[in-house]
JSON list of C-alpha atoms in Angstrom, two decimals:
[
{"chain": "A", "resi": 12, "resn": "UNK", "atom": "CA", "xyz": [0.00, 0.00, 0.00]},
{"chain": "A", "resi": 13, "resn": "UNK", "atom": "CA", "xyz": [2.65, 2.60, 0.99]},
{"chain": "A", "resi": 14, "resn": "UNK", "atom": "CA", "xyz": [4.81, 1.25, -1.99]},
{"chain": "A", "resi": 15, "resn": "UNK", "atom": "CA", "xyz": [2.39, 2.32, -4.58]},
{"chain": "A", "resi": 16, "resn": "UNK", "atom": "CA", "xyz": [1.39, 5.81, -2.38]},
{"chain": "A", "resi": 17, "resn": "UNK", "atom": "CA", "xyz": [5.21, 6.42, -3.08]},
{"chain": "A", "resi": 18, "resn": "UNK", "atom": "CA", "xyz": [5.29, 4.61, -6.89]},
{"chain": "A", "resi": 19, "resn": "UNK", "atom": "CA", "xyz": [2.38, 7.17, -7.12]},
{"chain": "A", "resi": 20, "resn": "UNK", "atom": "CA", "xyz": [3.95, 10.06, -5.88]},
{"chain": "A", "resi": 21, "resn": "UNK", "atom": "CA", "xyz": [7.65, 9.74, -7.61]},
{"chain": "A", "resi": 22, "resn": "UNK", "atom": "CA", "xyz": [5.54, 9.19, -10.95]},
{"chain": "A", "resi": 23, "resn": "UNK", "atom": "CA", "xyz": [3.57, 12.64, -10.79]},
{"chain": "A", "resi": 24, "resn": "UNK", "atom": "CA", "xyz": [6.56, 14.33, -9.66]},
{"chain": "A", "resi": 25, "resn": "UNK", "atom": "CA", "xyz": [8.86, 13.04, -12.46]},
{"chain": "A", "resi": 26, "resn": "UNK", "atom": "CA", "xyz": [5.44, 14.55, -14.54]},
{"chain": "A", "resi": 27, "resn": "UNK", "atom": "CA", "xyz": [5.74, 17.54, -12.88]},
{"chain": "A", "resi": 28, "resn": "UNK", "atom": "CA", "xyz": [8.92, 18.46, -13.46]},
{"chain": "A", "resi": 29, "resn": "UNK", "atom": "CA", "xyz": [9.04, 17.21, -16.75]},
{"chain": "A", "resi": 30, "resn": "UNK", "atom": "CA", "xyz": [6.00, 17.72, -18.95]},
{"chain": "A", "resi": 31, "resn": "UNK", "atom": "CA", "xyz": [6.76, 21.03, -19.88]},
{"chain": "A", "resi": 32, "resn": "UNK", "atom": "CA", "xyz": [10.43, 20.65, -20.55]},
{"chain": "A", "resi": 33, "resn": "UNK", "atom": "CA", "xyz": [12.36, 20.37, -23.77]},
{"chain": "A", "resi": 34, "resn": "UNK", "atom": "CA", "xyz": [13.57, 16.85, -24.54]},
{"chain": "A", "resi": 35, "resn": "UNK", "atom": "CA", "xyz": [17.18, 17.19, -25.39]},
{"chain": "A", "resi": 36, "resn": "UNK", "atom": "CA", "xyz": [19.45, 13.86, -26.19]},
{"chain": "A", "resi": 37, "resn": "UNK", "atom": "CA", "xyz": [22.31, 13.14, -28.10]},
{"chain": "A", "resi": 38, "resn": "UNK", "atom": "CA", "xyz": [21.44, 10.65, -30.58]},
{"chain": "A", "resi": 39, "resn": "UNK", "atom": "CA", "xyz": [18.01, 8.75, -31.21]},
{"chain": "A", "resi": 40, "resn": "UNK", "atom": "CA", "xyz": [14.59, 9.57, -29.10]},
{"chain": "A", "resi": 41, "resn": "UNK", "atom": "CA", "xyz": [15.61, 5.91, -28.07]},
{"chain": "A", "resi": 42, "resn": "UNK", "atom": "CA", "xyz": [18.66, 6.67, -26.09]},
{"chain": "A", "resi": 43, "resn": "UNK", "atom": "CA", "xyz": [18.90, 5.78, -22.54]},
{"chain": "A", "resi": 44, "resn": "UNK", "atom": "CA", "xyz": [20.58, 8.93, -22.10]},
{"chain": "A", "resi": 45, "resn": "UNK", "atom": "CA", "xyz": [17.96, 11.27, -22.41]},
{"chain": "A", "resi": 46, "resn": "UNK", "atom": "CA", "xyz": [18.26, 15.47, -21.10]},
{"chain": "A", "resi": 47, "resn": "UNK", "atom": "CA", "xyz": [16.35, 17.66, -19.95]},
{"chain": "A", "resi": 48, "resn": "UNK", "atom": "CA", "xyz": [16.15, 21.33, -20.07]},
{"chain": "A", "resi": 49, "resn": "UNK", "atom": "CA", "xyz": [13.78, 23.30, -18.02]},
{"chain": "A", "resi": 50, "resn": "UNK", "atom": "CA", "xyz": [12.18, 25.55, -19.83]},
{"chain": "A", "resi": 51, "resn": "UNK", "atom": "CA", "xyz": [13.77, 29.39, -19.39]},
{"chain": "A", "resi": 52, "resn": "UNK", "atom": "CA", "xyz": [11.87, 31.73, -16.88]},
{"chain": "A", "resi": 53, "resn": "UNK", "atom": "CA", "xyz": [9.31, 34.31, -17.54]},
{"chain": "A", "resi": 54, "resn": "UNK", "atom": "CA", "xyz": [10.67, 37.74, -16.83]},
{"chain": "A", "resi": 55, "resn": "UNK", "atom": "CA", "xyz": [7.95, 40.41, -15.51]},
{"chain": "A", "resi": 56, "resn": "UNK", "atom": "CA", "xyz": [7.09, 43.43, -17.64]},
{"chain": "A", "resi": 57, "resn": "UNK", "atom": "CA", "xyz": [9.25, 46.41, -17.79]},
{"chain": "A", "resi": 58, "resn": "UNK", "atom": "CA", "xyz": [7.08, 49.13, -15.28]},
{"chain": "A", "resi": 59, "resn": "UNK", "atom": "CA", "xyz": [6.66, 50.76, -12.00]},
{"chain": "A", "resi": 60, "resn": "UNK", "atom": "CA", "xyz": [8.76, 49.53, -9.18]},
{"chain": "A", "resi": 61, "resn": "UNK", "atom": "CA", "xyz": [7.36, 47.77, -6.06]},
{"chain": "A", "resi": 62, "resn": "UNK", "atom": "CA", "xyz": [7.36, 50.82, -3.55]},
{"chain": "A", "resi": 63, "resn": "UNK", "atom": "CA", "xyz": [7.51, 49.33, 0.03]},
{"chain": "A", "resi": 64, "resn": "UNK", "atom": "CA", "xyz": [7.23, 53.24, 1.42]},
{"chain": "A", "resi": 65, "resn": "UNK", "atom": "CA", "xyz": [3.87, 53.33, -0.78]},
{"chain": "A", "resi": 66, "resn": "UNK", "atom": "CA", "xyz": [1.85, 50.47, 1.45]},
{"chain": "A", "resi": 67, "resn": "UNK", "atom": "CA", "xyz": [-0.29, 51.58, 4.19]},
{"chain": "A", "resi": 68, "resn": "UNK", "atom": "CA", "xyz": [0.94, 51.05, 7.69]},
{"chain": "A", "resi": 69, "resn": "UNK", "atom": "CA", "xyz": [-0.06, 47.46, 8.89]},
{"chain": "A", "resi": 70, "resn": "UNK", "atom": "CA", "xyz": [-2.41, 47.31, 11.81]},
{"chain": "A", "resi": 71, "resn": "UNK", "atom": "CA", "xyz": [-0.31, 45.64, 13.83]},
{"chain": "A", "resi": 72, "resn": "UNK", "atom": "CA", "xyz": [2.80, 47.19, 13.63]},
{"chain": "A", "resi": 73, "resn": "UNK", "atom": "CA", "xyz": [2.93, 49.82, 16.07]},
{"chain": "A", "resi": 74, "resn": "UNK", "atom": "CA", "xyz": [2.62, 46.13, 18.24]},
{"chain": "A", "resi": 75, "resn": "UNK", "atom": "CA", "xyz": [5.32, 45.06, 16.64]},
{"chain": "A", "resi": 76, "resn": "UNK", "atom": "CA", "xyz": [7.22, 47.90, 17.28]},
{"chain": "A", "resi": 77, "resn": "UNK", "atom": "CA", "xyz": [6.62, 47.89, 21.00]},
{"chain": "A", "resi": 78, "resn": "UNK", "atom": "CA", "xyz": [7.35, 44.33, 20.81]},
{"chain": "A", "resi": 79, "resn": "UNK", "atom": "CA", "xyz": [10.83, 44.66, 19.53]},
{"chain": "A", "resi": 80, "resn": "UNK", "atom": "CA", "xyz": [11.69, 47.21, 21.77]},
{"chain": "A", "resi": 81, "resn": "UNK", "atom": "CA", "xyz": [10.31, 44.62, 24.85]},
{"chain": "A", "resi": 82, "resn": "UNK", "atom": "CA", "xyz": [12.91, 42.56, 23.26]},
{"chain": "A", "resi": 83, "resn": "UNK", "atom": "CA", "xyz": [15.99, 44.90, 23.49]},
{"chain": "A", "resi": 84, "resn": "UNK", "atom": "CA", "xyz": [15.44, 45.12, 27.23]},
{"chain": "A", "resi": 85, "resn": "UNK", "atom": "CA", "xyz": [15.44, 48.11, 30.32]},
{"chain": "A", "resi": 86, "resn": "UNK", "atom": "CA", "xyz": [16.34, 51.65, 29.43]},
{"chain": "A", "resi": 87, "resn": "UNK", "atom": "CA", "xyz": [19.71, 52.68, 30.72]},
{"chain": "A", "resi": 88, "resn": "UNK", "atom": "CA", "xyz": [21.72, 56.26, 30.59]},
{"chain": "A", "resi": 89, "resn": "UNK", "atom": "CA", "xyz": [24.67, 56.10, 29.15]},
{"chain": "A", "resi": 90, "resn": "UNK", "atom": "CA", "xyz": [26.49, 59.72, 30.08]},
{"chain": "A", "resi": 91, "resn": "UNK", "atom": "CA", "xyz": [29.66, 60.22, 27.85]},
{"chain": "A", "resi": 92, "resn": "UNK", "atom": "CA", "xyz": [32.15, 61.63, 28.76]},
{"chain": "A", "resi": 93, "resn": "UNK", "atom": "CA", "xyz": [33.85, 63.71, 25.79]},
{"chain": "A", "resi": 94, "resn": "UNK", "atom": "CA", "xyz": [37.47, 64.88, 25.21]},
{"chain": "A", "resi": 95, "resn": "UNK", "atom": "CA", "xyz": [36.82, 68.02, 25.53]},
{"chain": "A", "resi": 96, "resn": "UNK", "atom": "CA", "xyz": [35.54, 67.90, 29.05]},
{"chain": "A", "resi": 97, "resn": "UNK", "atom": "CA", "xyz": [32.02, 68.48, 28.19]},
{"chain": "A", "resi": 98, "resn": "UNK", "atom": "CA", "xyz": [29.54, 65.54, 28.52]},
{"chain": "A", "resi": 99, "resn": "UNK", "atom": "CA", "xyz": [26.47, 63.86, 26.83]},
{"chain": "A", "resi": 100, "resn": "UNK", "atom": "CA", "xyz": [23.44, 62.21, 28.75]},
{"chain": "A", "resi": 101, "resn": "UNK", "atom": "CA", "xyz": [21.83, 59.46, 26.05]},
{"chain": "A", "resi": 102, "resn": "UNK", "atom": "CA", "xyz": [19.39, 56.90, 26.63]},
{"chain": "A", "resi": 103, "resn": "UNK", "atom": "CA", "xyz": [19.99, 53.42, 24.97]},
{"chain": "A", "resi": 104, "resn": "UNK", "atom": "CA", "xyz": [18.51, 49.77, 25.90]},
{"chain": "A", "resi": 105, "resn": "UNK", "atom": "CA", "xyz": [20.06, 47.36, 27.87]},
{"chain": "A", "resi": 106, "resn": "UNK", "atom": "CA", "xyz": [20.20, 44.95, 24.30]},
{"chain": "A", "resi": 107, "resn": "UNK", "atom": "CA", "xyz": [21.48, 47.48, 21.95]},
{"chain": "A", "resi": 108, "resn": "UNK", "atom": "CA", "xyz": [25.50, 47.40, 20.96]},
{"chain": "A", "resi": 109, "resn": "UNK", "atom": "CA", "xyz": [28.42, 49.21, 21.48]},
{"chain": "A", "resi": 110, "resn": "UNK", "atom": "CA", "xyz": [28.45, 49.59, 17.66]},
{"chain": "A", "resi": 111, "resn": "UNK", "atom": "CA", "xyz": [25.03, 51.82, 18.15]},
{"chain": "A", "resi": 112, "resn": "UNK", "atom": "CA", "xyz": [26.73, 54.20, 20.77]},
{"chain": "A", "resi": 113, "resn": "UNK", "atom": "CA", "xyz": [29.43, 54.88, 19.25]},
{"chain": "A", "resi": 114, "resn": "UNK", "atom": "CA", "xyz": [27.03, 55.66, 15.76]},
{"chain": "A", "resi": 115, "resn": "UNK", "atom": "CA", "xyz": [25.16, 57.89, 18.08]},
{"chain": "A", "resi": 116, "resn": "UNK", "atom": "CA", "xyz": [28.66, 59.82, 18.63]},
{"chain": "A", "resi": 117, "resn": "UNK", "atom": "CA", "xyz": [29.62, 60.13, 15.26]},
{"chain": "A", "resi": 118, "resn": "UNK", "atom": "CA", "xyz": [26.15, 61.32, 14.21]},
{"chain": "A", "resi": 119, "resn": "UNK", "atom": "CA", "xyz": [25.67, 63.73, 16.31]},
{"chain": "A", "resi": 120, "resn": "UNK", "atom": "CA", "xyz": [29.75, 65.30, 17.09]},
{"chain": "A", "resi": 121, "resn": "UNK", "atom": "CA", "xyz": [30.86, 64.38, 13.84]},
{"chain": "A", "resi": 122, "resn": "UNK", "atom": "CA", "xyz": [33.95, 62.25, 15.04]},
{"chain": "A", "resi": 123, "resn": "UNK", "atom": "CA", "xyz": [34.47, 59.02, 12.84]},
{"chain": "A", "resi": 124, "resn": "UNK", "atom": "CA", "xyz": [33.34, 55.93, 14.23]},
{"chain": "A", "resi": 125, "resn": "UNK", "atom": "CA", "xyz": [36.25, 54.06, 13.61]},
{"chain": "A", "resi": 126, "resn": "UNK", "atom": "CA", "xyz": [38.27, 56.61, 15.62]},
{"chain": "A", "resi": 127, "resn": "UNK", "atom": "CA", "xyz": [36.17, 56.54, 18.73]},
{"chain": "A", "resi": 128, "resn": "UNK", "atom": "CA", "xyz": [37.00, 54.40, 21.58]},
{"chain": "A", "resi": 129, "resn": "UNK", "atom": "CA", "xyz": [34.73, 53.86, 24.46]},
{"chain": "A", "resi": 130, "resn": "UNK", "atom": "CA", "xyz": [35.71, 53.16, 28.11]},
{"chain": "A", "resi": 131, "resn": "UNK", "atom": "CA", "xyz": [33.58, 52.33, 31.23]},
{"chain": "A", "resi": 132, "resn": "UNK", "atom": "CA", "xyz": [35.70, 52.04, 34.32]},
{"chain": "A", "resi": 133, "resn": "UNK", "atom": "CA", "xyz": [38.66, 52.02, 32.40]},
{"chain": "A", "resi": 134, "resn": "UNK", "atom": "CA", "xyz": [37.88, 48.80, 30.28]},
{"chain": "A", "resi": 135, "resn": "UNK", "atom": "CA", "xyz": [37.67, 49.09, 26.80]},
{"chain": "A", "resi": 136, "resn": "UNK", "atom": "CA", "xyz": [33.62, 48.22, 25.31]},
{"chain": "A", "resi": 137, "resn": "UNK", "atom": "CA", "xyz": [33.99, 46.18, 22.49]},
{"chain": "A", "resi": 138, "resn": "UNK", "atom": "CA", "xyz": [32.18, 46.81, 19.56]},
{"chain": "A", "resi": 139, "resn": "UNK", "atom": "CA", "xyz": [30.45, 43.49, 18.85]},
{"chain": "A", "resi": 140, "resn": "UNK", "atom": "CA", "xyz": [29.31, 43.53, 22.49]},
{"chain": "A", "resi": 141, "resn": "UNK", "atom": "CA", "xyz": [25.66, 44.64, 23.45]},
{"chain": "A", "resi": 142, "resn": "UNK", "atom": "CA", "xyz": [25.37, 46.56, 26.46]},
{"chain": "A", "resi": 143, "resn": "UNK", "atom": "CA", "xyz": [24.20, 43.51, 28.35]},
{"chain": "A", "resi": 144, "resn": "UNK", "atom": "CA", "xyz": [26.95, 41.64, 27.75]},
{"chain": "A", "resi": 145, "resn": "UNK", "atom": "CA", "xyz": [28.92, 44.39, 29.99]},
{"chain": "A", "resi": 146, "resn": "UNK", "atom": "CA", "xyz": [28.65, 43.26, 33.55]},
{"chain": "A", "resi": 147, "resn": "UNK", "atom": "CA", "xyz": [29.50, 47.11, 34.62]},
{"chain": "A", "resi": 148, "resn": "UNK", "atom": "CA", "xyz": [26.65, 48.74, 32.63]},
{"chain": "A", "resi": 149, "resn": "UNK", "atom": "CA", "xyz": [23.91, 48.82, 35.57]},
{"chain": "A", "resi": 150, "resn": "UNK", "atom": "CA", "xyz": [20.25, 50.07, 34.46]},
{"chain": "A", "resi": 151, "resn": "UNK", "atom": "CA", "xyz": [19.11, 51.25, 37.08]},
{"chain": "A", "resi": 152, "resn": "UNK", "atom": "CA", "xyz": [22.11, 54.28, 37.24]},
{"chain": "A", "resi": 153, "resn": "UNK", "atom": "CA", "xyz": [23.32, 56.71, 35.27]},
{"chain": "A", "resi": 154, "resn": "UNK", "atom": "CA", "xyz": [26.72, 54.76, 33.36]},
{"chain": "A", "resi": 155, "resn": "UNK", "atom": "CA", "xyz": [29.52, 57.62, 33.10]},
{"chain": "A", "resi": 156, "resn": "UNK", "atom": "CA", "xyz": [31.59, 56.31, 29.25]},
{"chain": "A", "resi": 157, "resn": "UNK", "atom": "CA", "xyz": [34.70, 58.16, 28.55]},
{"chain": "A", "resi": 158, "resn": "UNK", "atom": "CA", "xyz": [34.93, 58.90, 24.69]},
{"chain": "A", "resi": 159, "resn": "UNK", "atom": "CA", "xyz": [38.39, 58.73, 23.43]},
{"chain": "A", "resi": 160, "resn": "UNK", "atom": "CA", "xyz": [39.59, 60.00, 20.01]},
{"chain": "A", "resi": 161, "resn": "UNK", "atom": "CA", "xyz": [42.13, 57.80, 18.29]}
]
């Protein structure tokens, strides 16, 4: 019974993928070497282009949103610490990276990212690291990060 379920099943799918093929082979329609060649795809229209900015908001999203952000964890402030002796209260999430502070920096002071260098408590924060993989960075304070300028 399951032997001709699968018999069955390998036959439609060898029809399938076959019946609207070209039959290519070598020699005689005889030959037990026998091609095939899919046939070639159909390529859309030439028009408009798919606008993603153009689709109404979904209804759910603004769930989504607060979702995601769920997801990234507790608020913490992050207060920088600048070279020039000034400093710079942020807030970030607990799940967000280094990478995303130091983009914060460079966006708004204008110093290249690769140049910056980050330091809380006198260890370096690497960039691959989110803030919760930082035992020092506690929530529920106010984190001082000294900015250095390579």
């Amino acid at each position: 019974s399951s032997r001709v379920l699968w018999t069955l099943a390998v036959t439609q799918l060898k029809f399938c993928c076959f019946a609207n093929s070209k039959k290519m082979s070598s020699g005689s329609e005889s030959s037990d070497e026998e091609y095939y060649q899919a046939p070639a795809p159909k390529v859309a229209p030439a028009g408009p282009g798919f606008k993603l900015g153009a689709l109404p908001q979904a209804a759910g999203s603004s769930v989504l949103r607060k979702e995601d952000e769920s997801l990234l964890g507790n608020d913490v402030v992050i207060v920088f610490s600048l070279p020039d002796g000034t400093t710079r209260e942020e807030v970030f999430k607990m799940g967000q990276n280094v990478e995303l502070l130091k983009l914060t920096l460079e966006k708004n002071m204008g110093i290249e990212y690769h140049r910056l260098e980050l330091y809380l408590e006198g260890q370096l924060m690497a960039d691959p690291l989110s803030l919760n993989d930082i035992p020092l960075v506690k929530p529920a304070e106010k984190n001082t990060v000294v900015v250095k300028v390579k």
